[in-house]
Short mmCIF file of C-alpha atoms and ligand atoms in Angstrom, two decimals:
data_model
loop_
_atom_site.label_atom_id
_atom_site.label_comp_id
_atom_site.label_asym_id
_atom_site.label_seq_id
_atom_site.Cartn_x
_atom_site.Cartn_y
_atom_site.Cartn_z
CA SER A 1 0.00 0.00 0.00
CA GLY A 2 0.98 3.66 -0.15
CA VAL A 3 1.81 3.81 3.55
CA GLU A 4 4.12 0.78 3.36
CA ARG A 5 5.90 2.28 0.39
CA LEU A 6 6.20 5.60 2.25
CA SER A 7 7.57 3.79 5.28
CA ASP A 8 10.26 2.13 3.12
CA MET A 9 11.17 5.43 1.49
CA ILE A 10 11.51 7.12 4.90
CA ALA A 11 13.73 4.29 6.14
CA GLU A 12 15.91 4.54 3.02
CA SER A 13 16.37 8.32 3.27
CA ARG A 14 18.94 10.30 5.19
CA THR A 15 17.54 13.80 4.75
CA ILE A 16 13.79 14.24 4.50
CA VAL A 17 12.24 17.64 3.86
CA PRO A 18 8.49 17.98 4.44
CA PHE A 19 6.63 20.76 2.68
CA THR A 20 3.22 21.49 4.16
CA GLY A 21 0.00 23.23 3.19
CA ALA A 22 -3.32 23.92 4.83
CA GLY A 23 -4.46 20.30 4.52
CA ILE A 24 -2.23 19.22 7.43
CA SER A 25 -4.15 21.55 9.77
CA THR A 26 -7.77 20.84 8.78
CA GLU A 27 -8.01 18.10 11.42
CA CYS A 28 -7.03 20.81 13.94
CA GLY A 29 -10.18 22.77 13.07
CA ILE A 30 -8.52 25.30 10.74
CA PRO A 31 -10.19 25.43 7.32
CA ASP A 32 -8.03 25.21 4.19
CA PHE A 33 -8.38 27.65 1.27
CA ARG A 34 -9.74 25.79 -1.75
CA SER A 35 -11.76 22.80 -0.48
CA PRO A 36 -15.56 23.21 -0.20
CA GLY A 37 -16.03 25.59 2.75
CA GLY A 38 -12.42 26.79 2.41
CA ILE A 39 -11.40 30.40 3.15
CA TRP A 40 -11.31 31.48 -0.53
CA THR A 41 -14.73 29.94 -1.18
CA ARG A 42 -16.18 32.36 1.41
CA ASN A 43 -13.98 35.47 1.14
CA ARG A 44 -12.09 37.12 -1.66
CA PRO A 45 -8.38 37.57 -0.80
CA ILE A 46 -7.37 41.17 0.02
CA PRO A 47 -4.25 41.87 -2.06
CA PHE A 48 -1.33 43.67 -0.42
CA ASP A 49 -1.70 46.88 -2.46
CA GLU A 50 -5.34 47.21 -1.33
CA PHE A 51 -4.32 46.72 2.29
CA VAL A 52 -1.73 49.47 1.92
CA ALA A 53 -4.07 51.86 0.08
CA SER A 54 -7.33 51.55 1.98
CA GLN A 55 -8.33 51.90 5.63
CA GLU A 56 -11.53 50.03 4.73
CA ALA A 57 -9.51 47.06 3.43
CA ARG A 58 -7.38 47.06 6.59
CA ASP A 59 -10.48 47.15 8.79
CA GLU A 60 -12.00 44.24 6.84
CA SER A 61 -8.75 42.28 7.00
CA TRP A 62 -8.54 42.68 10.78
CA ARG A 63 -12.27 41.89 11.26
CA ARG A 64 -11.69 38.59 9.43
CA ARG A 65 -8.64 37.84 11.55
CA PHE A 66 -10.46 38.55 14.85
CA ALA A 67 -13.36 36.33 13.69
CA MET A 68 -10.86 33.44 13.37
CA GLU A 69 -9.15 34.02 16.70
CA SER A 70 -11.05 31.35 18.65
CA VAL A 71 -10.15 28.81 15.94
CA PHE A 72 -6.42 29.61 15.93
CA ALA A 73 -6.24 29.91 19.71
CA ALA A 74 -7.85 26.49 20.23
CA ALA A 75 -5.88 24.64 17.54
CA ARG A 76 -3.43 21.96 18.71
CA PRO A 77 -0.97 19.99 16.52
CA GLY A 78 -2.58 17.13 14.61
CA ARG A 79 -1.25 13.67 13.75
CA GLY A 80 0.56 15.01 10.69
CA HIS A 81 2.36 17.68 12.71
CA ARG A 82 3.26 15.15 15.40
CA ALA A 83 4.59 12.61 12.89
CA LEU A 84 6.87 15.24 11.33
CA ALA A 85 8.05 16.34 14.78
CA SER A 86 8.90 12.70 15.57
CA LEU A 87 11.04 12.43 12.41
CA TYR A 88 12.66 15.77 13.32
CA ARG A 89 13.56 14.51 16.80
CA ALA A 90 14.93 11.31 15.24
CA GLY A 91 17.30 13.44 13.15
CA LYS A 92 15.76 12.52 9.79
CA VAL A 93 14.14 15.91 9.15
CA PRO A 94 16.38 19.00 9.41
CA ALA A 95 13.54 21.51 9.01
CA VAL A 96 10.00 21.85 7.66
CA ILE A 97 9.05 24.19 4.81
CA THR A 98 5.50 25.42 5.28
CA GLN A 99 2.96 27.64 3.56
CA ASN A 100 0.96 27.62 6.79
CA ILE A 101 0.64 30.59 9.10
CA ASP A 102 -0.84 28.80 12.11
CA ASN A 103 2.32 28.17 14.19
CA LEU A 104 1.40 24.48 14.65
CA HIS A 105 4.79 23.08 13.56
CA GLN A 106 6.42 25.11 16.33
CA ALA A 107 3.73 23.92 18.77
CA SER A 108 4.48 20.29 17.81
CA GLY A 109 8.14 20.61 18.83
CA PHE A 110 10.08 22.11 15.92
CA ALA A 111 12.50 24.85 16.99
CA ALA A 112 11.42 28.16 15.46
CA GLU A 113 14.56 28.34 13.32
CA HIS A 114 13.63 24.97 11.79
CA VAL A 115 10.23 26.11 10.54
CA ILE A 116 10.62 27.89 7.20
CA GLU A 117 7.46 30.00 6.95
CA LEU A 118 7.09 30.99 3.30
CA HIS A 119 3.83 32.86 3.93
CA GLY A 120 4.57 34.22 7.38
CA ASN A 121 2.68 33.77 10.65
CA THR A 122 -0.77 34.96 11.72
CA THR A 123 -0.26 34.61 15.48
CA TYR A 124 1.35 38.05 15.73
CA ALA A 125 1.47 41.30 13.74
CA ARG A 126 4.08 43.62 12.23
CA CYS A 127 4.25 47.20 11.02
CA ILE A 128 4.56 47.10 7.22
CA GLY A 129 6.95 50.07 7.39
CA CYS A 130 9.52 49.50 10.14
CA ARG A 131 8.64 45.80 10.76
CA GLN A 132 8.08 46.35 14.50
CA ALA A 133 6.27 43.34 15.99
CA TYR A 134 2.93 43.70 17.82
CA GLN A 135 0.81 41.25 19.77
CA LEU A 136 -2.69 40.63 18.47
CA ASP A 137 -4.15 41.67 21.84
CA TRP A 138 -2.67 45.12 21.33
CA VAL A 139 -4.14 45.36 17.82
CA LYS A 140 -7.56 44.25 19.07
CA ARG A 141 -7.56 46.80 21.88
CA ARG A 142 -6.56 49.62 19.55
CA PHE A 143 -9.09 48.49 16.93
CA ASP A 144 -11.91 48.53 19.49
CA GLU A 145 -10.88 51.87 21.02
CA ASP A 146 -10.23 53.69 17.72
CA GLY A 147 -12.95 51.95 15.68
CA GLY A 148 -10.54 50.61 13.09
CA ALA A 149 -7.20 49.09 12.15
CA PRO A 150 -4.30 50.79 13.96
CA ASN A 151 -1.03 52.19 12.66
CA CYS A 152 2.45 51.75 14.10
CA THR A 153 3.23 53.81 17.21
CA THR A 154 6.77 54.41 15.90
CA CYS A 155 6.39 55.21 12.19
CA ASP A 156 2.60 55.49 11.68
CA GLU A 157 2.50 52.89 8.89
CA PRO A 158 -0.27 50.22 8.95
CA VAL A 159 0.07 47.17 11.22
CA LYS A 160 -0.71 43.84 9.54
CA THR A 161 -0.67 40.19 10.57
CA ALA A 162 2.86 38.88 10.02
CA THR A 163 1.65 37.00 6.93
CA ILE A 164 2.41 37.34 3.21
CA SER A 165 -0.57 38.53 1.15
CA PHE A 166 -0.98 38.15 -2.60
CA GLY A 167 1.13 40.82 -4.24
CA GLN A 168 3.49 41.09 -1.27
CA MET A 169 7.20 40.28 -1.57
CA MET A 170 8.20 36.77 -0.55
CA PRO A 171 10.61 36.70 2.42
CA ASP A 172 14.17 36.51 1.08
CA ASP A 173 15.82 34.51 3.81
CA GLU A 174 13.03 31.91 3.87
CA MET A 175 13.13 31.52 0.08
CA GLN A 176 16.88 30.94 0.19
CA ARG A 177 16.71 28.43 3.00
CA ALA A 178 13.83 26.56 1.35
CA THR A 179 15.83 26.42 -1.89
CA ALA A 180 18.91 25.02 -0.14
CA LEU A 181 16.84 22.41 1.75
CA SER A 182 14.96 21.33 -1.39
CA GLN A 183 18.23 20.84 -3.26
CA ALA A 184 19.97 18.99 -0.43
CA CYS A 185 17.36 16.37 0.58
CA ASP A 186 16.96 12.85 -0.74
CA LEU A 187 13.23 12.68 0.06
CA PHE A 188 10.77 15.56 -0.30
CA ILE A 189 7.22 15.08 0.96
CA ALA A 190 4.52 17.56 -0.08
CA ILE A 191 1.64 17.30 2.39
CA GLY A 192 -1.82 18.89 2.18
CA SER A 193 -1.26 21.46 -0.53
CA SER A 194 -3.08 22.00 -3.81
CA LEU A 195 0.32 23.20 -5.18
CA VAL A 196 -1.22 26.05 -7.14
CA VAL A 197 0.35 29.07 -5.41
CA TRP A 198 3.75 30.13 -6.70
CA PRO A 199 6.62 30.48 -5.99
CA ALA A 200 5.94 28.09 -3.08
CA ALA A 201 4.65 25.39 -5.44
CA GLY A 202 8.03 25.35 -7.18
CA PHE A 203 9.84 23.57 -4.34
CA PRO A 204 8.58 20.00 -4.96
CA MET A 205 9.74 20.22 -8.58
CA MET A 206 13.02 21.83 -7.52
CA ALA A 207 13.72 18.93 -5.15
CA LYS A 208 12.81 16.38 -7.82
CA ASN A 209 15.07 18.08 -10.37
CA ALA A 210 17.93 18.08 -7.86
CA GLY A 211 17.64 14.30 -7.46
CA ALA A 212 15.31 13.76 -4.51
CA ARG A 213 12.43 11.34 -4.56
CA LEU A 214 9.08 13.13 -4.37
CA VAL A 215 6.03 12.00 -2.40
CA ILE A 216 2.70 13.87 -2.52
CA ILE A 217 0.11 13.26 0.19
CA ASN A 218 -3.19 15.00 -0.58
CA ARG A 219 -6.86 14.07 -0.66
CA GLU A 220 -7.35 15.72 -4.05
CA PRO A 221 -5.22 15.35 -7.17
CA THR A 222 -2.57 18.06 -7.67
CA ASP A 223 -0.96 19.50 -10.79
CA GLN A 224 2.33 17.83 -9.89
CA ASP A 225 1.16 14.26 -9.26
CA ASP A 226 2.65 13.20 -12.58
CA ILE A 227 6.22 14.03 -11.51
CA ALA A 228 5.90 12.32 -8.09
CA ASP A 229 7.47 8.96 -7.25
CA LEU A 230 4.55 8.21 -4.94
CA VAL A 231 1.12 9.81 -4.62
CA ILE A 232 -1.01 9.01 -1.56
CA ARG A 233 -4.51 10.36 -2.17
CA HIS A 234 -5.76 9.84 1.35
CA ASP A 235 -6.36 11.56 4.69
CA ILE A 236 -3.14 13.05 6.09
CA GLY A 237 -3.75 12.22 9.76
CA GLU A 238 -4.54 8.59 8.91
CA THR A 239 -1.53 8.32 6.58
CA LEU A 240 1.02 9.80 8.98
CA ARG A 241 -0.32 8.40 12.27
CA PRO A 242 2.02 5.34 12.07
CA PHE A 243 5.02 7.71 12.18
CA VAL A 244 4.03 9.41 15.45
CA ALA A 245 6.49 8.26 18.13
CA ASN A 246 5.42 8.37 21.75
P1 LIG B 301 -5.34 24.66 -0.41
O1 LIG B 301 -6.64 24.88 0.29
O2 LIG B 301 -5.16 25.24 -1.76
O3 LIG B 301 -5.07 23.09 -0.54
C1 LIG B 301 -5.20 22.24 0.57
C2 LIG B 301 -5.26 20.81 0.05
O4 LIG B 301 -5.29 19.94 1.17
C3 LIG B 301 -6.50 20.53 -0.77
O5 LIG B 301 -6.12 20.01 -2.03
C4 LIG B 301 -7.28 19.49 0.05
O6 LIG B 301 -7.85 18.48 -0.75
C5 LIG B 301 -6.21 18.90 0.93
N1 LIG B 301 -6.67 18.44 2.26
C6 LIG B 301 -7.39 19.13 3.18
N2 LIG B 301 -7.56 18.41 4.30
C7 LIG B 301 -6.96 17.21 4.07
C8 LIG B 301 -6.80 16.02 4.86
N3 LIG B 301 -7.28 15.91 6.11
N4 LIG B 301 -6.13 14.99 4.29
C9 LIG B 301 -5.63 15.09 3.02
N5 LIG B 301 -5.74 16.17 2.26
C10 LIG B 301 -6.39 17.23 2.76
O7 LIG B 301 -4.19 25.12 0.61
P2 LIG B 301 -2.64 25.42 0.30
O8 LIG B 301 -2.15 24.59 -0.83
O9 LIG B 301 -1.93 25.37 1.58
O10 LIG B 301 -1.32 31.66 0.70
O11 LIG B 301 -2.73 26.93 -0.18
C11 LIG B 301 -1.58 27.57 -0.62
C12 LIG B 301 -1.66 29.05 -0.32
O12 LIG B 301 -2.87 29.60 -0.87
C13 LIG B 301 -1.76 29.39 1.15
O13 LIG B 301 -0.51 29.37 1.80
C14 LIG B 301 -2.35 30.76 1.13
C15 LIG B 301 -3.41 30.55 0.10
O14 LIG B 301 -3.80 31.69 -0.61
C16 LIG B 301 -1.49 33.00 0.74
O15 LIG B 301 -2.49 33.50 1.19
C17 LIG B 301 -0.35 33.80 0.19
ZN1 LIG B 302 6.48 51.12 12.07
#
């Protein structure tokens, strides 16, 4: 079966790089983007230039974020996160590359410097001008008191979740580290991503081209299934549960 084959490939590999998308966190109560009921089936994304240009867009962006707070605050690592953390502790996984913003890889035991967050992190905020960090509690208090999204107390530029929006620059350091990891591994496992958002979706192919074997674990078919050495079209938690060490 797929899981037996995956188990063999993990045993045969020295350096495994997991690459995760929203599908690894759905069992934690966080909706993905493109499945039925996903975020982008309910809300249109707010592009970065709109966020910068419009107070109304910033207010809407923060209202959406506050509406999700109970979901993010309650979320705990799932079986997929725990399996990857087990392989990390065993020395097989040097770091995880993730498109997720939910902080659950860190919560499962990865050191922060071993979580490459391509799309940032939604559990805190930053000024888009001077990059000063803010806690969400501070933003919420200011939003409620001022009746809208606040600006930075230092430079007066807008404060935004520490995430990457469409149209926003990708983080340089993370892109470089993800590139190096993709080119240095012998097994690359894409987990729970539709693989449609670039440049993130380029890493599986980059790893494959550099000589790694490629595994894709996703309920739905992806555009890159045809270049994979193994495709497991099944639930992530069920598939990775055997790799959770206790
Ligand atoms: P998507 O919602 O595009 O894809 C998630 C995939 O996970 C879907 O193909 C689902 O079928 C699959 N899936 C969900 N739950 C699963 C489960 N329990 N078992 C197996 N498969 C499951 O999410 P991403 O690919 O992560 O970026 O989205 C990529 C980027 O698009 C995000 O990082 C975000 C978004 O716009 C930005 O906003 C910049
Ligand atoms: Zn600032």
